[in-house]
Tab-separated table of C-alpha atoms in Angstrom:
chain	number	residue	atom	x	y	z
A	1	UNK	CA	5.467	4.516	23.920
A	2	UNK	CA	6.202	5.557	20.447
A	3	UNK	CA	4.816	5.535	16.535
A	4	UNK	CA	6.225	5.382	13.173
A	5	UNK	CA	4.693	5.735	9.841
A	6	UNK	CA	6.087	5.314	6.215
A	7	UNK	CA	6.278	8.648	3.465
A	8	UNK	CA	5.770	12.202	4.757
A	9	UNK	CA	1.840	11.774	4.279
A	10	UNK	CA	2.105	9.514	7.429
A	11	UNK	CA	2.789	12.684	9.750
A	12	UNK	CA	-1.225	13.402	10.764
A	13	UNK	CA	-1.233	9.415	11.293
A	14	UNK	CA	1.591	9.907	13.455
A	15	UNK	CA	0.590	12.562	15.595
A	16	UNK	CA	-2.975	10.841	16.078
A	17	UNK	CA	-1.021	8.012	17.357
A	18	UNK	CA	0.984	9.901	19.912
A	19	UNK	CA	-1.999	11.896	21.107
A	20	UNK	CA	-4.080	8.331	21.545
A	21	UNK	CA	-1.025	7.034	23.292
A	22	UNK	CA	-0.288	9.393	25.399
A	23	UNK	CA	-4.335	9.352	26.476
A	24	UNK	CA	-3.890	5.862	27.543
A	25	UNK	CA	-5.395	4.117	24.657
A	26	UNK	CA	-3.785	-0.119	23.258
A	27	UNK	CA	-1.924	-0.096	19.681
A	28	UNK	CA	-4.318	-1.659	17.864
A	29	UNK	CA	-7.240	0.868	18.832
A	30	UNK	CA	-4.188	3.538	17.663
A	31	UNK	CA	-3.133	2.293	14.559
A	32	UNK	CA	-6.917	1.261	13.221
A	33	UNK	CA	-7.716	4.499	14.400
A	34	UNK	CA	-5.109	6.763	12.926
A	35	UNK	CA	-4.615	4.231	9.515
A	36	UNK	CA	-8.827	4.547	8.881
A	37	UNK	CA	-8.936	8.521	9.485
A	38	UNK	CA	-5.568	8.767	5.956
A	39	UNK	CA	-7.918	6.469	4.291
A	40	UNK	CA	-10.977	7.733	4.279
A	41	UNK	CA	-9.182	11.496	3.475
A	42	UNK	CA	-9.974	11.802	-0.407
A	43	UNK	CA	-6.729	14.275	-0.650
A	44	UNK	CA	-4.136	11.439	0.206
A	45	UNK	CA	-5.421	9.435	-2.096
A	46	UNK	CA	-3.325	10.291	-4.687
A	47	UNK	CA	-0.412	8.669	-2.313
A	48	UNK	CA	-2.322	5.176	-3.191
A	49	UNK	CA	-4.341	4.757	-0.301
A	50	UNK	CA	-7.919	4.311	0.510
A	51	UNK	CA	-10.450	6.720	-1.141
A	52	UNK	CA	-9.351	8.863	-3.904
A	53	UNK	CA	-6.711	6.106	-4.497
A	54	UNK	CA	-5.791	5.039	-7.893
A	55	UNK	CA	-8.167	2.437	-9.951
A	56	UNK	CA	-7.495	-0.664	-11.593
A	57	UNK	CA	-7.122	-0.780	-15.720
A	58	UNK	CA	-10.623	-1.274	-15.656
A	59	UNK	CA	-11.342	1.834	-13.060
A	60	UNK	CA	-12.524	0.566	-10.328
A	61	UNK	CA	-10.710	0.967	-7.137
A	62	UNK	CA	-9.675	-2.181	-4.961
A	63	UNK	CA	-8.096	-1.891	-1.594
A	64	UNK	CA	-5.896	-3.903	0.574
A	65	UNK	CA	-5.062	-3.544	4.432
A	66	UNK	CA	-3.432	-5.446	7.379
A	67	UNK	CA	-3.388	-5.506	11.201
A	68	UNK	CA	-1.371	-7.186	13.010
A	69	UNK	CA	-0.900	-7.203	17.029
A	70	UNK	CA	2.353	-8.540	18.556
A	71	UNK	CA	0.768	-11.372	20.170
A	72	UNK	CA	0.831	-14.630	18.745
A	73	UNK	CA	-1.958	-15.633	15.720
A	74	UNK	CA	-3.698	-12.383	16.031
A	75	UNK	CA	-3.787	-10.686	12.095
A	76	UNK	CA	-6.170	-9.571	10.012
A	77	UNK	CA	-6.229	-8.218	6.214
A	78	UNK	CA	-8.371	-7.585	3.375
A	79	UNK	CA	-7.150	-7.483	-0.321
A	80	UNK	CA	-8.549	-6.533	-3.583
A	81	UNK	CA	-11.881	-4.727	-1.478
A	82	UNK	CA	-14.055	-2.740	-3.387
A	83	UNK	CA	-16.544	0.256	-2.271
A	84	UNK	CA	-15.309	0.475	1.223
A	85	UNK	CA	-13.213	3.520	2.289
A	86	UNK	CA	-11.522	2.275	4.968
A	87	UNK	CA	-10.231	-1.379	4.388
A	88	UNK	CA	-7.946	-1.495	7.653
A	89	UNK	CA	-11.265	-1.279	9.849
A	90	UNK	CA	-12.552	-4.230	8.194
A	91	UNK	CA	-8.896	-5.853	8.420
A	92	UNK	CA	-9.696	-5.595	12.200
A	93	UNK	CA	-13.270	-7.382	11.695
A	94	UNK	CA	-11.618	-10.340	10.157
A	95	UNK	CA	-8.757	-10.834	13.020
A	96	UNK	CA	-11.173	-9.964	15.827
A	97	UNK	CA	-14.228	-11.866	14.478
A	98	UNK	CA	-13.613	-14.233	11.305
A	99	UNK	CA	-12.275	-17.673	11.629
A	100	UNK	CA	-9.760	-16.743	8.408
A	101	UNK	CA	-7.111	-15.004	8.310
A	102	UNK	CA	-7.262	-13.063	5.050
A	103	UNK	CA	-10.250	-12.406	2.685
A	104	UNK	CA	-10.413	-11.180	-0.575
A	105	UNK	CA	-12.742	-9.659	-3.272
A	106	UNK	CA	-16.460	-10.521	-3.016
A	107	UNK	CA	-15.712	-12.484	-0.036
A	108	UNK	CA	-14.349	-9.790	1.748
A	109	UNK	CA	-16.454	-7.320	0.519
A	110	UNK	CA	-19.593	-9.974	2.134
A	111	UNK	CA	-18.303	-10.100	5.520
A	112	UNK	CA	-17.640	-5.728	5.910
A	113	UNK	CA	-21.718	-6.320	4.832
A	114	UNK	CA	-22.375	-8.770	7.246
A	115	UNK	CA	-20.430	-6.487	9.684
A	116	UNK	CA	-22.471	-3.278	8.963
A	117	UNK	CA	-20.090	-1.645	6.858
A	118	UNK	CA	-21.762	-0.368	3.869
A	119	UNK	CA	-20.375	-0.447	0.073
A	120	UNK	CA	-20.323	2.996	-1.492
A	121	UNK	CA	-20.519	3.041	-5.758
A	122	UNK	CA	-17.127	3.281	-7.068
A	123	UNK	CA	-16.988	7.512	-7.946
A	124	UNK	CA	-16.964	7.822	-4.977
A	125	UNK	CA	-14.065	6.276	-4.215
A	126	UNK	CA	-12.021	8.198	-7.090
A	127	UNK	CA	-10.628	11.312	-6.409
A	128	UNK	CA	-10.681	14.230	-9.045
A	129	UNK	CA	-7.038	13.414	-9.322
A	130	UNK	CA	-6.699	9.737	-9.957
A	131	UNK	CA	-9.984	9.925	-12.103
A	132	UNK	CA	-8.368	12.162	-14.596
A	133	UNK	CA	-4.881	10.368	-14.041
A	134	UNK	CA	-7.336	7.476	-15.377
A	135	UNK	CA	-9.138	8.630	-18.380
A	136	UNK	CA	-5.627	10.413	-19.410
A	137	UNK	CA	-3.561	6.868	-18.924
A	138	UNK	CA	-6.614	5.313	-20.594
A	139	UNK	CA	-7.105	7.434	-23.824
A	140	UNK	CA	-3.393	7.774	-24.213
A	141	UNK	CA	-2.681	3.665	-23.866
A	142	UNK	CA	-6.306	2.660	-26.522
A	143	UNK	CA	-4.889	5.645	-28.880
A	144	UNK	CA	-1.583	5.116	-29.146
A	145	UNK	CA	-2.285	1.305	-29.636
A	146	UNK	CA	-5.301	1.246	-31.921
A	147	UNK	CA	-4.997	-1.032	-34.625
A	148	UNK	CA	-8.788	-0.008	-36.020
A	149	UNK	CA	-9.566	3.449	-37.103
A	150	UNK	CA	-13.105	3.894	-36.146
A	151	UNK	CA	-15.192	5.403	-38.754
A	152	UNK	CA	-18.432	7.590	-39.158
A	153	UNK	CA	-21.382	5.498	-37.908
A	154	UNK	CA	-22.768	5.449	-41.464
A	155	UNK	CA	-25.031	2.236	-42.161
A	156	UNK	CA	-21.941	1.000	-44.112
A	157	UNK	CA	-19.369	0.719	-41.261
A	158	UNK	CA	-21.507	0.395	-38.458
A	159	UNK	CA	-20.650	-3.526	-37.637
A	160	UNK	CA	-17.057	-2.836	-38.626
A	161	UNK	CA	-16.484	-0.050	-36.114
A	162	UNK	CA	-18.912	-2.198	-33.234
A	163	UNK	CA	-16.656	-5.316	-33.554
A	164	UNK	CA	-13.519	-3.976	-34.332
A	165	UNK	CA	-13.630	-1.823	-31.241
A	166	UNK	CA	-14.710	-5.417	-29.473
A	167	UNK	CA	-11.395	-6.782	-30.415
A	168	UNK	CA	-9.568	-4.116	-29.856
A	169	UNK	CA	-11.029	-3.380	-26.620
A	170	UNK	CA	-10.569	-7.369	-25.801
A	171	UNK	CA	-6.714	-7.674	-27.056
A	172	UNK	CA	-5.910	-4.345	-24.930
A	173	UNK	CA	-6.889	-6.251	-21.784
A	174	UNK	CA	-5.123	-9.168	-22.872
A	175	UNK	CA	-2.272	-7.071	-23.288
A	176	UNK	CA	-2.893	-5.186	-19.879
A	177	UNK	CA	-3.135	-8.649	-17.747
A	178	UNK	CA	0.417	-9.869	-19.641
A	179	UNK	CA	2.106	-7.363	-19.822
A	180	UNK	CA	1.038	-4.823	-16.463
A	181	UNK	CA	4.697	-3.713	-15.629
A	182	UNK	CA	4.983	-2.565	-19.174
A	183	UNK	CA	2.014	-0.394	-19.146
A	184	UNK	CA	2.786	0.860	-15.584
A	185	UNK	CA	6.082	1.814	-16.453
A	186	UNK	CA	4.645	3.855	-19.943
A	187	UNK	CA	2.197	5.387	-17.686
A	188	UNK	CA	4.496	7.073	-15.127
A	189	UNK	CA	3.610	10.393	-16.247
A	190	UNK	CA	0.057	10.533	-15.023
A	191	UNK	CA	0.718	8.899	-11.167
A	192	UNK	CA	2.441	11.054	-8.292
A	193	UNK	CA	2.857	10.399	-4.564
A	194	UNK	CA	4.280	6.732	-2.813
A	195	UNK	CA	1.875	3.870	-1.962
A	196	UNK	CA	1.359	1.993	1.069
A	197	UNK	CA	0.777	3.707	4.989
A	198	UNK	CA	2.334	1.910	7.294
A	199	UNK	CA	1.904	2.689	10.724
A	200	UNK	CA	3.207	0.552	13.792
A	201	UNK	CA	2.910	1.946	17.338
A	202	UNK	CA	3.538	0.952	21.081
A	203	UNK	CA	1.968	1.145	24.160
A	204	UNK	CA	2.207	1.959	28.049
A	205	UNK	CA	1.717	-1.392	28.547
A	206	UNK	CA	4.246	-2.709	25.599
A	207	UNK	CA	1.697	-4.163	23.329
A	208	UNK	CA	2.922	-3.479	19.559
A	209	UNK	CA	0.611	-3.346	16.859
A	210	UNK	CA	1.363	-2.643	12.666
A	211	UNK	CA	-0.591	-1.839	9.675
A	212	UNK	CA	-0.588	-1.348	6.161
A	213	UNK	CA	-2.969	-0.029	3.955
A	214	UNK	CA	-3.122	0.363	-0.222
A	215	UNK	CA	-5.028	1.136	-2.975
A	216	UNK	CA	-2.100	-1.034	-4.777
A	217	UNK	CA	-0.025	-0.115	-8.016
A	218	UNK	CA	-1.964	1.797	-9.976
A	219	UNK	CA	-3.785	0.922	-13.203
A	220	UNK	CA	-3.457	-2.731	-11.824
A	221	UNK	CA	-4.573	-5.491	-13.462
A	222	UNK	CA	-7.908	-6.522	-11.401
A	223	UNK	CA	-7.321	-8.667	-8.344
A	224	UNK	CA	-4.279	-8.138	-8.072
A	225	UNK	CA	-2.379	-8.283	-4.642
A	226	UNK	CA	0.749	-6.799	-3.731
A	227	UNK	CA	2.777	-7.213	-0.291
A	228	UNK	CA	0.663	-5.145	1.831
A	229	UNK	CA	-1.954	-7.489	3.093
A	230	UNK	CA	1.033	-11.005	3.724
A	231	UNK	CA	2.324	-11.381	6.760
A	232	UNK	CA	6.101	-11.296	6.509
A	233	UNK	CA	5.859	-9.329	3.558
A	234	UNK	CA	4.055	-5.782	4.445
A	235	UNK	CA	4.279	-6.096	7.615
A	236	UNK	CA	4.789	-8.384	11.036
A	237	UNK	CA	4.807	-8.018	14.586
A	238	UNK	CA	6.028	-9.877	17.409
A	239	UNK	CA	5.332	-8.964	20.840
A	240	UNK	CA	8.442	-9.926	22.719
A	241	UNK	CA	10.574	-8.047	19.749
A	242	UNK	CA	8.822	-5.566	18.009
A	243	UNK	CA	7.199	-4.533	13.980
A	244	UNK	CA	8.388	-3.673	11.035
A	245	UNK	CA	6.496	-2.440	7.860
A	246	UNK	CA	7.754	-2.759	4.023
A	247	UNK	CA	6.200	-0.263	1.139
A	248	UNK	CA	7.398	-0.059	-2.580
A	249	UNK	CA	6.946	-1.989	-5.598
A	250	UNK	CA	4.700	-4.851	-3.414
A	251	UNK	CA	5.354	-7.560	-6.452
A	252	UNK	CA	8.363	-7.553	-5.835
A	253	UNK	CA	8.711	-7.287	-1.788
A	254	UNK	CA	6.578	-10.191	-1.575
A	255	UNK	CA	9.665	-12.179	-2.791
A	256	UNK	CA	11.931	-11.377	0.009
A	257	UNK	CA	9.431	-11.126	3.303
A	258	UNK	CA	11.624	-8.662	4.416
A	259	UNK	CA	8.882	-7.957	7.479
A	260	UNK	CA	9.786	-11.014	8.897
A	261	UNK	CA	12.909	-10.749	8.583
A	262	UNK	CA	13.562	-7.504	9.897
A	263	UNK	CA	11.979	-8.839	12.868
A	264	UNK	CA	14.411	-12.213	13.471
A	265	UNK	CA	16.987	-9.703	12.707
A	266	UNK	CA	15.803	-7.754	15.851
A	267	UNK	CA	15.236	-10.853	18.204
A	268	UNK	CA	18.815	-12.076	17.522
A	269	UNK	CA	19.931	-8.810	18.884
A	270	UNK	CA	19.801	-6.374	15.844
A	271	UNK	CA	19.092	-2.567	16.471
A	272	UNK	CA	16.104	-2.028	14.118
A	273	UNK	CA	18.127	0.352	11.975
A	274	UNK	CA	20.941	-2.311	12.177
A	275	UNK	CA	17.959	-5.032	11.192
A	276	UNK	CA	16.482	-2.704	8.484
A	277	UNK	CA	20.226	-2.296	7.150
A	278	UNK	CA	20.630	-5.840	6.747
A	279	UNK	CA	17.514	-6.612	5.256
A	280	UNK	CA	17.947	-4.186	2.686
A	281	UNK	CA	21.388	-5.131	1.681
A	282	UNK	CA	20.427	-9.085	1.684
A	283	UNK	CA	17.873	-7.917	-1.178
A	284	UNK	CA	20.530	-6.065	-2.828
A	285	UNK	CA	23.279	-8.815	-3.360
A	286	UNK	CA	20.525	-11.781	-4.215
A	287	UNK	CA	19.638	-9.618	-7.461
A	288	UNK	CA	23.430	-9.740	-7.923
A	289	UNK	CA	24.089	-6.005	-8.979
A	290	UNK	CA	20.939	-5.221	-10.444
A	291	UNK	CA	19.540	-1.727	-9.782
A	292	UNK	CA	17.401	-2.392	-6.414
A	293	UNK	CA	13.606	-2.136	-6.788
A	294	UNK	CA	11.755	0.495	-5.149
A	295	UNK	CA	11.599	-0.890	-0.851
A	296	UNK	CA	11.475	1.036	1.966
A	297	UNK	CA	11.430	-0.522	5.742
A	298	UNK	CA	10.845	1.084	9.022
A	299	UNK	CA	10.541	-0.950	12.349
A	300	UNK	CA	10.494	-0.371	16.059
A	301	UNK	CA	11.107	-2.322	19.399
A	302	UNK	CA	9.928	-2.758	22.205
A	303	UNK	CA	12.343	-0.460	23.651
A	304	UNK	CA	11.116	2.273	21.537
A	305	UNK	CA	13.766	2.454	19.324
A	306	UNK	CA	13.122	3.066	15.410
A	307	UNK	CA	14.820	2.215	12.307
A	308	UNK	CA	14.316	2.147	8.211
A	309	UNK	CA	16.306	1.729	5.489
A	310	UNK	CA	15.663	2.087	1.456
A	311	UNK	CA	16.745	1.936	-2.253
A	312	UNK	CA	15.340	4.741	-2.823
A	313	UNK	CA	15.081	8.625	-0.917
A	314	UNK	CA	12.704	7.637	2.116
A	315	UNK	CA	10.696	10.098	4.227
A	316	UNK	CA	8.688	9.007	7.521
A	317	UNK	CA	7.996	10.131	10.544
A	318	UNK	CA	8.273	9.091	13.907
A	319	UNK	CA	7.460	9.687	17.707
A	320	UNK	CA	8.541	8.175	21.073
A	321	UNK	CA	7.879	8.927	24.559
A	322	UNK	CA	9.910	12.433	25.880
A	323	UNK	CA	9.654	13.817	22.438
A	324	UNK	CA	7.307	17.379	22.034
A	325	UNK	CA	6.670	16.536	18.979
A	326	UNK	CA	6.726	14.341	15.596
A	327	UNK	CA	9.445	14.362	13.783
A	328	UNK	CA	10.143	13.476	9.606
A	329	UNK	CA	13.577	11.766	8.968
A	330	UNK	CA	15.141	11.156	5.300
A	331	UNK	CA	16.694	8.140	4.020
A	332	UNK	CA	18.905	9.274	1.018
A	333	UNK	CA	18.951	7.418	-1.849
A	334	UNK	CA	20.676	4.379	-1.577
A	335	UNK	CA	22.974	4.826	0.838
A	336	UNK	CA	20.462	4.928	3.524
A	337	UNK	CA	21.822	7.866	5.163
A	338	UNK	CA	21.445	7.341	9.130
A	339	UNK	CA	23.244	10.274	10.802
A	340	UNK	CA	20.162	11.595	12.281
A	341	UNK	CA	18.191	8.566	12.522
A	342	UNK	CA	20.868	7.160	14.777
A	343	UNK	CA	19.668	9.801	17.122
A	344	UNK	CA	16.435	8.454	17.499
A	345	UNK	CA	17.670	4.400	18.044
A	346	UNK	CA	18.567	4.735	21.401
């Protein structure tokens, strides 16, 4: 038995998973579990998950999750959700009782209706935080861009300041859809925290199970769909090997399926830190010496062993069988420091 979970936030996740475990209960129940309870906790929002995570440009808040179980064919995910708290339960809806694999948007938001869940009015899926972090990124991005000064609604300039805000208002999305790395990257300031849980955990009776849940990049351009919810990408499990899970910037993972590969890694005889390793460092030399976007890995086998790897400094936590409790290791920058990790990988 054991449980691992990306970013120090995980940690709670984590020690709901051992507790579960060690009361008997599968992976999937574990990781639905222990993923749903972060979600629907306003106060780790701000780490870009579930409720209280950050909106789109337009405000609203749209969630993605994944489940997937080791054996073969059985995944389940939900992207660009709106209103509903806890995607990852409704992630387990769709693999347990939809025909498809993956729904998104209004169609996904349909079934968790059919289903009983119930949509809440977006407030309530903001935070205090990431609603300020909003209006802030928001006033700051129309000000500092405004081509029309908007005057005193006199008689006079009352159809110049209606349709030149129109415009304005109109060539700011524009601008937003084109250009949404730009914006993201001017609006730093206002986010905090890491986005994606990932949680994977294993059983008394070897079944392995991962998730990942997101709010996504914040300020997104609506619909949009990072790696989170693809198989391959944030996440993927195989039942004779083991999981993996991928967070960082998600439009970019999604190029690499590092998941998957992690995971063939592992079933040609890579440790998963020796699998994360490689994974990492295969992304590295294809964008031939540029600085390495944001990615962070962690995976498990079927032995229990753990591993994880990053470009960047990497907290998670992680439990196995004969441990008292969880523990949080560090990735350094980079270099993917693995002196202690290696203690837990065998």
């Amino acid at each position: 038995m054991a449980a691992v979970g990306t970013w120090s936030f995980s940690r709670p996740a984590v020690e709901r998973m051992m507790s579960m475990l060690l009361a008997g209960q599968n992976a999937t129940d574990v990781v639905e579990t222990a993923m749903s309870e972060v979600e629907d906790d306003v106060d780790t929002g701000r780490h870009i998950v579930g409720r209280g995570g950050y909106p789109n440009f337009k405000g609203v808040v749209e969630c993605d999750a994944a489940i997937m179980e080791g054996l073969p064919g059985r995944f389940g995910a939900v992207a660009a959700l709106r209103g509903i708290a806890q995607p990852c339960r409704v992630a387990r809806k769709v693999m347990d009782r939809s025909p498809h694999s993956l729904l998104v948007g209004e169609g996904a938001e349909s079934f968790a209706q059919e289903l009983g869940f119930i949509p809440e009015p977006n407030e309530n899926m903001l935070s205090d935080h990431t609603s300020t972090a909003y209006q802030v990124q928001s006033d700051n991005t129309f000000e500092s861009c405004c081509i029309f000064k908007k005057f005193p609604n006199t008689r006079k300039n009352i159809i110049y300041n209606f349709y030149g805000q129109i415009l304005l208002k109109t060539l700011f999305c524009v601008f937003l859809y084109i250009f949404p790395k730009e914006f993201l990257e001017k609006n730093k300031s206002v986010v905090s925290g890491h986005d994606t849980l990932g949680l994977i955990a294993l059983d008394l009776g070897g079944n392995i199970t991962v998730g990942a849940s997101t709010s996504g990049a914040p300020f997104k351009s609506p619909g949009r769909v990072g790696d989170s919810p693809l198989p391959g990408c944030g996440l993927y499990a195989d039942h004779t090997v083991g999981a993996a899970a991928a967070t960082g910037d998600g439009d970019k993972i999604m190029c690499y399926c590092p998941s998957f590969h992690v995971v063939q890694l592992m079933r040609q005889g890579s440790s998963p830190n020796e699998a994360c390793q490689a994974v990492l460092a295969d992304i590295q030399r294809r964008i031939s010496g540029d600085t390495c976007f944001e990615v962070g890995l962690i995976a498990l086998n079927i032995k229990g062993e753990v591993g994880a790897a990053s470009s960047v400094e990497f907290p998670y936590t992680f439990w196995k069988q004969g441990m008292g409790s969880v523990e949080k290791l560090v990735l350094n920058q980079a270099s993917s420091d693995t002196s202690k990790n290696d203690l837990f990988t065998h």
